[in-house]
Amino acid sequence: MDEKHSDVELENARSTIIEGWMRMVLATGGIERFDDLHIDKIDPAWRGRESWVDGSSEAIDLAKGLKTSIAPEKILAIMCALTNDDSELVAPRSPNELSEQIDWTPPSLYLFDPGSEPWGDLGTVTVTPTVRMFTGCSECFVMEFSTKKEKELRRTFVAVS
């Protein structure tokens, strides 16, 4: 019984952090700035790289439930930078493959206004669909893009709820 109680407390603590971030983003214009929430800020247990895929799955599940009541019209995504060795893109097709490709930054939650998602500009972004990795998402893909400052190609895994 104590273990079940502590699981509920942990989920509540995580939900409180995610809810606070969502409300702050909505109240302060954080959507326009692409203010994100790194999963290691939701739970210190998700600091280690080995926990990032499972932590991402849990974070998007919790965030999806909260978004329904806080910001139902917004787009929720969890995104993580992928390594890029200038080779041809091989989109991850399993959580293990995703784990192997994640770069040095922990995954982050984002809220977007519909139509303002960074993957919507297909003139500068290439989207490669992949398998649905997490139960809390409706689609997963890898977006490839370069910035105006840096011409280097960047790759980001995106799971949209």
Coordinates of C-alpha atoms in Angstrom, one line a residue:
M1 CA 0.0 0.0 0.0
D2 CA 2.8 2.4 0.8
E3 CA 4.4 1.9 -2.6
K4 CA 1.1 2.6 -4.4
H5 CA 0.6 5.7 -2.2
S6 CA 4.1 7.0 -3.1
D7 CA 3.4 6.3 -6.8
V8 CA 0.3 8.5 -6.6
E9 CA 2.3 11.2 -4.8
L10 CA 5.0 11.1 -7.4
E11 CA 2.5 11.4 -10.2
N12 CA 0.8 14.3 -8.4
A13 CA 4.2 16.1 -8.0
R14 CA 5.0 15.6 -11.7
S15 CA 1.5 16.8 -12.7
T16 CA 1.9 19.9 -10.5
I17 CA 5.1 20.9 -12.3
I18 CA 3.6 20.3 -15.7
E19 CA 0.5 22.2 -14.9
G20 CA 2.5 25.1 -13.5
W21 CA 4.5 25.2 -16.7
M22 CA 1.4 25.1 -18.9
R23 CA -0.3 27.9 -17.0
M24 CA 2.9 30.0 -17.1
V25 CA 3.3 29.5 -20.8
L26 CA -0.3 30.5 -21.5
A27 CA -0.2 33.5 -19.2
T28 CA 3.2 35.0 -20.2
G29 CA 3.4 34.6 -24.0
G30 CA 5.6 31.6 -23.6
I31 CA 4.0 29.9 -26.6
E32 CA 5.3 32.5 -28.9
R33 CA 8.8 32.2 -27.4
F34 CA 8.6 28.3 -27.5
D35 CA 9.2 28.1 -23.8
D36 CA 9.7 24.4 -23.0
L37 CA 9.9 22.1 -20.0
H38 CA 12.8 19.7 -19.9
I39 CA 11.8 16.4 -18.4
D40 CA 14.6 16.4 -15.9
K41 CA 12.9 19.5 -14.4
I42 CA 9.7 17.5 -14.0
D43 CA 11.4 14.7 -12.1
P44 CA 15.1 14.5 -11.0
A45 CA 14.9 10.8 -11.7
W46 CA 14.8 11.7 -15.4
R47 CA 18.2 13.4 -15.3
G48 CA 20.1 10.4 -16.6
R49 CA 20.1 9.8 -20.3
E50 CA 19.0 6.2 -19.8
S51 CA 15.7 7.5 -18.4
W52 CA 14.9 9.9 -21.2
V53 CA 12.7 7.7 -23.4
D54 CA 10.6 6.3 -20.5
G55 CA 10.5 9.7 -18.9
S56 CA 9.3 11.2 -22.2
S57 CA 6.5 8.7 -22.4
E58 CA 5.3 9.3 -18.9
A59 CA 5.6 13.1 -19.3
I60 CA 3.5 13.2 -22.5
D61 CA 0.9 11.0 -20.9
L62 CA 0.6 13.3 -17.8
A63 CA 0.7 16.4 -19.9
K64 CA -2.0 15.2 -22.3
G65 CA -4.4 14.7 -19.5
L66 CA -3.7 18.2 -18.1
K67 CA -3.9 19.9 -21.5
T68 CA -7.4 18.6 -22.0
S69 CA -8.6 20.9 -19.2
I70 CA -6.1 23.7 -19.3
A71 CA -5.5 24.3 -23.0
P72 CA -7.6 21.9 -25.1
E73 CA -7.1 24.0 -28.3
K74 CA -3.3 23.9 -28.1
I75 CA -0.9 21.4 -29.7
L76 CA 1.2 19.4 -27.2
A77 CA 4.5 17.8 -28.2
I78 CA 7.5 16.3 -26.6
M79 CA 10.7 16.9 -28.7
C80 CA 14.3 15.8 -28.4
A81 CA 17.3 16.7 -30.4
L82 CA 18.9 13.8 -32.3
T83 CA 22.5 13.3 -33.2
N84 CA 23.6 14.2 -36.7
D85 CA 26.7 12.8 -38.2
D86 CA 25.8 14.1 -41.6
S87 CA 24.7 10.6 -42.6
E88 CA 21.4 9.9 -44.3
L89 CA 18.5 10.1 -41.8
V90 CA 17.3 6.8 -40.4
A91 CA 14.2 7.6 -38.4
P92 CA 14.1 5.7 -35.1
R93 CA 11.5 2.9 -35.2
S94 CA 11.6 1.8 -31.6
P95 CA 12.3 3.3 -28.2
N96 CA 15.8 1.6 -28.2
E97 CA 16.6 3.2 -31.6
L98 CA 15.4 6.6 -30.3
S99 CA 17.5 6.2 -27.1
E100 CA 20.6 5.6 -29.3
Q101 CA 20.0 8.7 -31.4
I102 CA 19.1 11.2 -28.7
D103 CA 21.7 14.0 -28.5
W104 CA 23.0 15.5 -25.2
T105 CA 19.9 17.6 -24.3
P106 CA 17.0 16.0 -22.3
P107 CA 13.7 15.9 -24.1
S108 CA 11.2 18.8 -23.6
L109 CA 7.5 19.4 -23.6
Y110 CA 6.1 22.2 -25.7
L111 CA 2.7 23.8 -26.3
F112 CA 2.0 25.4 -29.7
D113 CA -0.8 27.4 -31.2
P114 CA -2.4 25.4 -34.1
G115 CA -0.7 26.4 -37.3
S116 CA 2.4 27.8 -35.5
E117 CA 4.1 24.4 -35.0
P118 CA 7.8 24.5 -36.1
W119 CA 7.2 21.5 -38.4
G120 CA 4.5 23.4 -40.3
D121 CA 7.0 25.3 -42.4
L122 CA 7.6 22.7 -45.0
G123 CA 9.6 25.1 -47.1
T124 CA 12.5 24.9 -44.5
V125 CA 11.6 21.7 -42.6
T126 CA 11.5 18.2 -43.8
V127 CA 9.2 15.8 -41.9
T128 CA 9.9 12.0 -41.9
P129 CA 7.1 10.0 -40.2
T130 CA 8.0 7.1 -37.9
V131 CA 6.2 4.7 -35.6
R132 CA 4.2 5.9 -32.7
M133 CA 6.6 5.5 -29.7
F134 CA 4.4 6.6 -26.8
T135 CA 0.8 5.8 -25.9
G136 CA 0.1 9.5 -25.1
C137 CA 0.8 10.6 -28.7
S138 CA -1.1 10.6 -31.9
E139 CA 1.9 10.7 -34.2
C140 CA 5.7 10.7 -34.2
F141 CA 8.2 12.0 -36.8
V142 CA 11.6 13.4 -37.2
M143 CA 12.0 16.9 -38.5
E144 CA 15.2 18.1 -40.2
F145 CA 16.0 21.7 -40.6
S146 CA 18.8 24.3 -40.6
T147 CA 18.8 27.7 -38.9
K148 CA 19.5 31.0 -40.5
K149 CA 22.6 31.4 -38.3
E150 CA 23.9 27.9 -38.8
K151 CA 23.6 26.0 -42.0
E152 CA 24.3 22.7 -40.3
L153 CA 21.3 20.3 -40.6
R154 CA 19.6 19.6 -37.3
R155 CA 17.3 16.6 -36.5
T156 CA 14.6 16.5 -33.8
F157 CA 12.3 13.7 -32.8
V158 CA 8.7 14.9 -32.2
A159 CA 5.8 13.1 -30.6
V160 CA 2.6 15.0 -30.9
S161 CA -0.4 14.5 -28.6

